[in-house]
Amino acid sequence: MNVTDETDVQCPYCGSVFTIALESFEGRQEFVEDCAVCCRPISIVITVDEDGISHAEAHGEDE
Ligand SMILES: [Zn+2]
């Protein structure tokens, strides 16, 4: 099955929650996305567990 998943992340600066689309992939993915509300760069780490469930963590650059 080839699905595009979505997951919610929360901005570590202003607390806004937004949804990001995930292409199907395996393992771990890191990227930086600017918050649509406060325009600050959020480091997002996506991991996929053995069951194919995606987990997203958002970190501020100054953490
Ligand atoms: Zn923000």
PDB file of N, CA and C and ligand atoms in Angstrom:
ATOM      1  N   MET A   1       0.845  -1.190   0.000  1.00  0.00           N
ATOM      2  CA  MET A   1       0.000   0.000   0.000  1.00  0.00           C
ATOM      3  C   MET A   1       0.889   1.252   0.000  1.00  0.00           C
ATOM      4  N   ASN A   2       0.590   2.151  -0.854  1.00  0.00           N
ATOM      5  CA  ASN A   2       1.376   3.371  -0.945  1.00  0.00           C
ATOM      6  C   ASN A   2       0.510   4.545  -0.512  1.00  0.00           C
ATOM      7  N   VAL A   3       0.649   4.936   0.717  1.00  0.00           N
ATOM      8  CA  VAL A   3      -0.204   5.992   1.242  1.00  0.00           C
ATOM      9  C   VAL A   3       0.604   7.243   1.526  1.00  0.00           C
ATOM     10  N   THR A   4      -0.047   8.350   1.384  1.00  0.00           N
ATOM     11  CA  THR A   4       0.514   9.596   1.873  1.00  0.00           C
ATOM     12  C   THR A   4      -0.128   9.877   3.218  1.00  0.00           C
ATOM     13  N   ASP A   5       0.707  10.018   4.186  1.00  0.00           N
ATOM     14  CA  ASP A   5       0.225  10.198   5.548  1.00  0.00           C
ATOM     15  C   ASP A   5       0.271  11.688   5.905  1.00  0.00           C
ATOM     16  N   GLU A   6      -0.459  12.007   6.932  1.00  0.00           N
ATOM     17  CA  GLU A   6      -0.396  13.364   7.445  1.00  0.00           C
ATOM     18  C   GLU A   6      -0.184  13.295   8.938  1.00  0.00           C
ATOM     19  N   THR A   7       0.475  14.281   9.457  1.00  0.00           N
ATOM     20  CA  THR A   7       0.662  14.314  10.894  1.00  0.00           C
ATOM     21  C   THR A   7       0.636  15.757  11.369  1.00  0.00           C
ATOM     22  N   ASP A   8       0.281  15.930  12.610  1.00  0.00           N
ATOM     23  CA  ASP A   8       0.210  17.270  13.187  1.00  0.00           C
ATOM     24  C   ASP A   8       1.485  17.577  13.964  1.00  0.00           C
ATOM     25  N   VAL A   9       1.982  18.767  13.784  1.00  0.00           N
ATOM     26  CA  VAL A   9       3.096  19.226  14.618  1.00  0.00           C
ATOM     27  C   VAL A   9       2.706  20.561  15.223  1.00  0.00           C
ATOM     28  N   GLN A  10       3.316  20.841  16.357  1.00  0.00           N
ATOM     29  CA  GLN A  10       3.022  22.088  17.044  1.00  0.00           C
ATOM     30  C   GLN A  10       4.250  22.981  17.029  1.00  0.00           C
ATOM     31  N   CYS A  11       4.049  24.213  16.681  1.00  0.00           N
ATOM     32  CA  CYS A  11       5.145  25.177  16.671  1.00  0.00           C
ATOM     33  C   CYS A  11       5.667  25.364  18.100  1.00  0.00           C
ATOM     34  N   PRO A  12       6.974  25.189  18.307  1.00  0.00           N
ATOM     35  CA  PRO A  12       7.523  25.352  19.663  1.00  0.00           C
ATOM     36  C   PRO A  12       7.587  26.812  20.106  1.00  0.00           C
ATOM     37  N   TYR A  13       7.408  27.730  19.186  1.00  0.00           N
ATOM     38  CA  TYR A  13       7.498  29.157  19.534  1.00  0.00           C
ATOM     39  C   TYR A  13       6.139  29.733  19.906  1.00  0.00           C
ATOM     40  N   CYS A  14       5.154  29.563  19.012  1.00  0.00           N
ATOM     41  CA  CYS A  14       3.868  30.227  19.228  1.00  0.00           C
ATOM     42  C   CYS A  14       2.748  29.236  19.543  1.00  0.00           C
ATOM     43  N   GLY A  15       3.017  27.938  19.444  1.00  0.00           N
ATOM     44  CA  GLY A  15       2.031  26.938  19.826  1.00  0.00           C
ATOM     45  C   GLY A  15       1.011  26.601  18.755  1.00  0.00           C
ATOM     46  N   SER A  16       1.141  27.180  17.565  1.00  0.00           N
ATOM     47  CA  SER A  16       0.205  26.852  16.496  1.00  0.00           C
ATOM     48  C   SER A  16       0.382  25.398  16.065  1.00  0.00           C
ATOM     49  N   VAL A  17      -0.722  24.734  15.836  1.00  0.00           N
ATOM     50  CA  VAL A  17      -0.679  23.357  15.351  1.00  0.00           C
ATOM     51  C   VAL A  17      -0.978  23.371  13.860  1.00  0.00           C
ATOM     52  N   PHE A  18      -0.147  22.704  13.091  1.00  0.00           N
ATOM     53  CA  PHE A  18      -0.420  22.602  11.667  1.00  0.00           C
ATOM     54  C   PHE A  18      -0.139  21.201  11.186  1.00  0.00           C
ATOM     55  N   THR A  19      -0.707  20.884  10.044  1.00  0.00           N
ATOM     56  CA  THR A  19      -0.607  19.538   9.497  1.00  0.00           C
ATOM     57  C   THR A  19       0.406  19.524   8.369  1.00  0.00           C
ATOM     58  N   ILE A  20       1.279  18.533   8.401  1.00  0.00           N
ATOM     59  CA  ILE A  20       2.215  18.365   7.308  1.00  0.00           C
ATOM     60  C   ILE A  20       1.934  17.041   6.611  1.00  0.00           C
ATOM     61  N   ALA A  21       2.129  17.030   5.326  1.00  0.00           N
ATOM     62  CA  ALA A  21       1.939  15.810   4.545  1.00  0.00           C
ATOM     63  C   ALA A  21       3.250  15.048   4.467  1.00  0.00           C
ATOM     64  N   LEU A  22       3.153  13.755   4.607  1.00  0.00           N
ATOM     65  CA  LEU A  22       4.337  12.908   4.564  1.00  0.00           C
ATOM     66  C   LEU A  22       4.278  12.016   3.337  1.00  0.00           C
ATOM     67  N   GLU A  23       5.292  12.084   2.528  1.00  0.00           N
ATOM     68  CA  GLU A  23       5.441  11.082   1.479  1.00  0.00           C
ATOM     69  C   GLU A  23       5.767   9.763   2.175  1.00  0.00           C
ATOM     70  N   SER A  24       5.465   8.686   1.524  1.00  0.00           N
ATOM     71  CA  SER A  24       5.828   7.410   2.140  1.00  0.00           C
ATOM     72  C   SER A  24       7.352   7.264   2.117  1.00  0.00           C
ATOM     73  N   PHE A  25       7.894   6.896   3.221  1.00  0.00           N
ATOM     74  CA  PHE A  25       9.343   6.744   3.352  1.00  0.00           C
ATOM     75  C   PHE A  25       9.584   5.808   4.518  1.00  0.00           C
ATOM     76  N   GLU A  26      10.816   5.455   4.681  1.00  0.00           N
ATOM     77  CA  GLU A  26      11.173   4.602   5.797  1.00  0.00           C
ATOM     78  C   GLU A  26      12.219   5.292   6.642  1.00  0.00           C
ATOM     79  N   GLY A  27      12.208   4.960   7.909  1.00  0.00           N
ATOM     80  CA  GLY A  27      13.259   5.444   8.786  1.00  0.00           C
ATOM     81  C   GLY A  27      13.007   6.842   9.291  1.00  0.00           C
ATOM     82  N   ARG A  28      13.991   7.680   9.161  1.00  0.00           N
ATOM     83  CA  ARG A  28      14.005   8.953   9.855  1.00  0.00           C
ATOM     84  C   ARG A  28      14.207  10.081   8.847  1.00  0.00           C
ATOM     85  N   GLN A  29      13.516  11.157   9.068  1.00  0.00           N
ATOM     86  CA  GLN A  29      13.614  12.282   8.161  1.00  0.00           C
ATOM     87  C   GLN A  29      13.648  13.566   8.975  1.00  0.00           C
ATOM     88  N   GLU A  30      14.509  14.460   8.594  1.00  0.00           N
ATOM     89  CA  GLU A  30      14.616  15.741   9.286  1.00  0.00           C
ATOM     90  C   GLU A  30      14.544  16.869   8.284  1.00  0.00           C
ATOM     91  N   PHE A  31      13.799  17.871   8.609  1.00  0.00           N
ATOM     92  CA  PHE A  31      13.775  19.042   7.746  1.00  0.00           C
ATOM     93  C   PHE A  31      13.367  20.260   8.568  1.00  0.00           C
ATOM     94  N   VAL A  32      13.522  21.409   7.965  1.00  0.00           N
ATOM     95  CA  VAL A  32      13.169  22.657   8.635  1.00  0.00           C
ATOM     96  C   VAL A  32      12.012  23.294   7.881  1.00  0.00           C
ATOM     97  N   GLU A  33      10.999  23.663   8.628  1.00  0.00           N
ATOM     98  CA  GLU A  33       9.811  24.273   8.038  1.00  0.00           C
ATOM     99  C   GLU A  33       9.555  25.591   8.770  1.00  0.00           C
ATOM    100  N   ASP A  34       9.319  26.633   8.023  1.00  0.00           N
ATOM    101  CA  ASP A  34       8.986  27.898   8.679  1.00  0.00           C
ATOM    102  C   ASP A  34       7.538  27.876   9.136  1.00  0.00           C
ATOM    103  N   CYS A  35       7.315  28.306  10.365  1.00  0.00           N
ATOM    104  CA  CYS A  35       5.959  28.391  10.877  1.00  0.00           C
ATOM    105  C   CYS A  35       5.157  29.397  10.049  1.00  0.00           C
ATOM    106  N   ALA A  36       3.936  29.012   9.692  1.00  0.00           N
ATOM    107  CA  ALA A  36       3.094  29.894   8.883  1.00  0.00           C
ATOM    108  C   ALA A  36       2.596  31.095   9.680  1.00  0.00           C
ATOM    109  N   VAL A  37       2.612  30.979  11.003  1.00  0.00           N
ATOM    110  CA  VAL A  37       2.075  32.046  11.844  1.00  0.00           C
ATOM    111  C   VAL A  37       3.169  33.006  12.290  1.00  0.00           C
ATOM    112  N   CYS A  38       4.244  32.481  12.871  1.00  0.00           N
ATOM    113  CA  CYS A  38       5.275  33.362  13.413  1.00  0.00           C
ATOM    114  C   CYS A  38       6.541  33.381  12.554  1.00  0.00           C
ATOM    115  N   CYS A  39       6.568  32.585  11.485  1.00  0.00           N
ATOM    116  CA  CYS A  39       7.646  32.619  10.479  1.00  0.00           C
ATOM    117  C   CYS A  39       9.008  32.219  11.031  1.00  0.00           C
ATOM    118  N   ARG A  40       9.036  31.549  12.146  1.00  0.00           N
ATOM    119  CA  ARG A  40      10.320  31.104  12.679  1.00  0.00           C
ATOM    120  C   ARG A  40      10.588  29.674  12.230  1.00  0.00           C
ATOM    121  N   PRO A  41      11.863  29.333  12.088  1.00  0.00           N
ATOM    122  CA  PRO A  41      12.199  28.005  11.568  1.00  0.00           C
ATOM    123  C   PRO A  41      12.026  26.913  12.620  1.00  0.00           C
ATOM    124  N   ILE A  42      11.269  25.896  12.278  1.00  0.00           N
ATOM    125  CA  ILE A  42      11.017  24.770  13.169  1.00  0.00           C
ATOM    126  C   ILE A  42      11.751  23.559  12.611  1.00  0.00           C
ATOM    127  N   SER A  43      12.570  22.939  13.458  1.00  0.00           N
ATOM    128  CA  SER A  43      13.208  21.688  13.067  1.00  0.00           C
ATOM    129  C   SER A  43      12.236  20.556  13.337  1.00  0.00           C
ATOM    130  N   ILE A  44      11.892  19.826  12.295  1.00  0.00           N
ATOM    131  CA  ILE A  44      10.929  18.736  12.420  1.00  0.00           C
ATOM    132  C   ILE A  44      11.643  17.422  12.155  1.00  0.00           C
ATOM    133  N   VAL A  45      11.462  16.485  13.068  1.00  0.00           N
ATOM    134  CA  VAL A  45      12.042  15.158  12.921  1.00  0.00           C
ATOM    135  C   VAL A  45      10.889  14.167  12.806  1.00  0.00           C
ATOM    136  N   ILE A  46      10.873  13.414  11.726  1.00  0.00           N
ATOM    137  CA  ILE A  46       9.846  12.404  11.507  1.00  0.00           C
ATOM    138  C   ILE A  46      10.482  11.028  11.653  1.00  0.00           C
ATOM    139  N   THR A  47       9.866  10.203  12.448  1.00  0.00           N
ATOM    140  CA  THR A  47      10.316   8.823  12.531  1.00  0.00           C
ATOM    141  C   THR A  47       9.128   7.912  12.257  1.00  0.00           C
ATOM    142  N   VAL A  48       9.401   6.748  11.710  1.00  0.00           N
ATOM    143  CA  VAL A  48       8.357   5.777  11.420  1.00  0.00           C
ATOM    144  C   VAL A  48       8.698   4.492  12.163  1.00  0.00           C
ATOM    145  N   ASP A  49       7.749   4.013  12.921  1.00  0.00           N
ATOM    146  CA  ASP A  49       8.021   2.800  13.686  1.00  0.00           C
ATOM    147  C   ASP A  49       7.738   1.549  12.849  1.00  0.00           C
ATOM    148  N   GLU A  50       7.906   0.391  13.460  1.00  0.00           N
ATOM    149  CA  GLU A  50       7.787  -0.865  12.718  1.00  0.00           C
ATOM    150  C   GLU A  50       6.397  -1.103  12.152  1.00  0.00           C
ATOM    151  N   ASP A  51       5.409  -0.482  12.749  1.00  0.00           N
ATOM    152  CA  ASP A  51       4.045  -0.624  12.263  1.00  0.00           C
ATOM    153  C   ASP A  51       3.688   0.412  11.208  1.00  0.00           C
ATOM    154  N   GLY A  52       4.650   1.221  10.820  1.00  0.00           N
ATOM    155  CA  GLY A  52       4.402   2.232   9.801  1.00  0.00           C
ATOM    156  C   GLY A  52       3.719   3.466  10.332  1.00  0.00           C
ATOM    157  N   ILE A  53       3.736   3.651  11.638  1.00  0.00           N
ATOM    158  CA  ILE A  53       3.120   4.829  12.237  1.00  0.00           C
ATOM    159  C   ILE A  53       4.150   5.956  12.305  1.00  0.00           C
ATOM    160  N   SER A  54       3.742   7.098  11.807  1.00  0.00           N
ATOM    161  CA  SER A  54       4.654   8.240  11.790  1.00  0.00           C
ATOM    162  C   SER A  54       4.562   9.023  13.091  1.00  0.00           C
ATOM    163  N   HIS A  55       5.692   9.476  13.545  1.00  0.00           N
ATOM    164  CA  HIS A  55       5.751  10.338  14.720  1.00  0.00           C
ATOM    165  C   HIS A  55       6.525  11.591  14.351  1.00  0.00           C
ATOM    166  N   ALA A  56       6.003  12.727  14.739  1.00  0.00           N
ATOM    167  CA  ALA A  56       6.674  13.978  14.426  1.00  0.00           C
ATOM    168  C   ALA A  56       7.077  14.682  15.710  1.00  0.00           C
ATOM    169  N   GLU A  57       8.298  15.206  15.722  1.00  0.00           N
ATOM    170  CA  GLU A  57       8.753  16.027  16.832  1.00  0.00           C
ATOM    171  C   GLU A  57       9.168  17.369  16.277  1.00  0.00           C
ATOM    172  N   ALA A  58       8.776  18.420  16.956  1.00  0.00           N
ATOM    173  CA  ALA A  58       9.151  19.762  16.514  1.00  0.00           C
ATOM    174  C   ALA A  58      10.037  20.409  17.568  1.00  0.00           C
ATOM    175  N   HIS A  59      11.118  20.995  17.112  1.00  0.00           N
ATOM    176  CA  HIS A  59      12.051  21.646  18.017  1.00  0.00           C
ATOM    177  C   HIS A  59      12.363  23.042  17.518  1.00  0.00           C
ATOM    178  N   GLY A  60      12.501  23.953  18.440  1.00  0.00           N
ATOM    179  CA  GLY A  60      12.967  25.276  18.079  1.00  0.00           C
ATOM    180  C   GLY A  60      14.476  25.282  17.911  1.00  0.00           C
ATOM    181  N   GLU A  61      14.982  26.174  17.104  1.00  0.00           N
ATOM    182  CA  GLU A  61      16.415  26.220  16.835  1.00  0.00           C
ATOM    183  C   GLU A  61      17.202  26.698  18.045  1.00  0.00           C
ATOM    184  N   ASP A  62      16.537  27.406  18.945  1.00  0.00           N
ATOM    185  CA  ASP A  62      17.256  27.931  20.101  1.00  0.00           C
ATOM    186  C   ASP A  62      17.094  27.050  21.335  1.00  0.00           C
ATOM    187  N   GLU A  63      16.579  25.840  21.154  1.00  0.00           N
ATOM    188  CA  GLU A  63      16.457  24.918  22.280  1.00  0.00           C
ATOM    189  C   GLU A  63      17.790  24.269  22.600  1.00  0.00           C
TER     190      GLU A  63
HETATM  191 ZN    ZN B   1       4.924  29.638  15.199  1.00  0.00          ZN
END
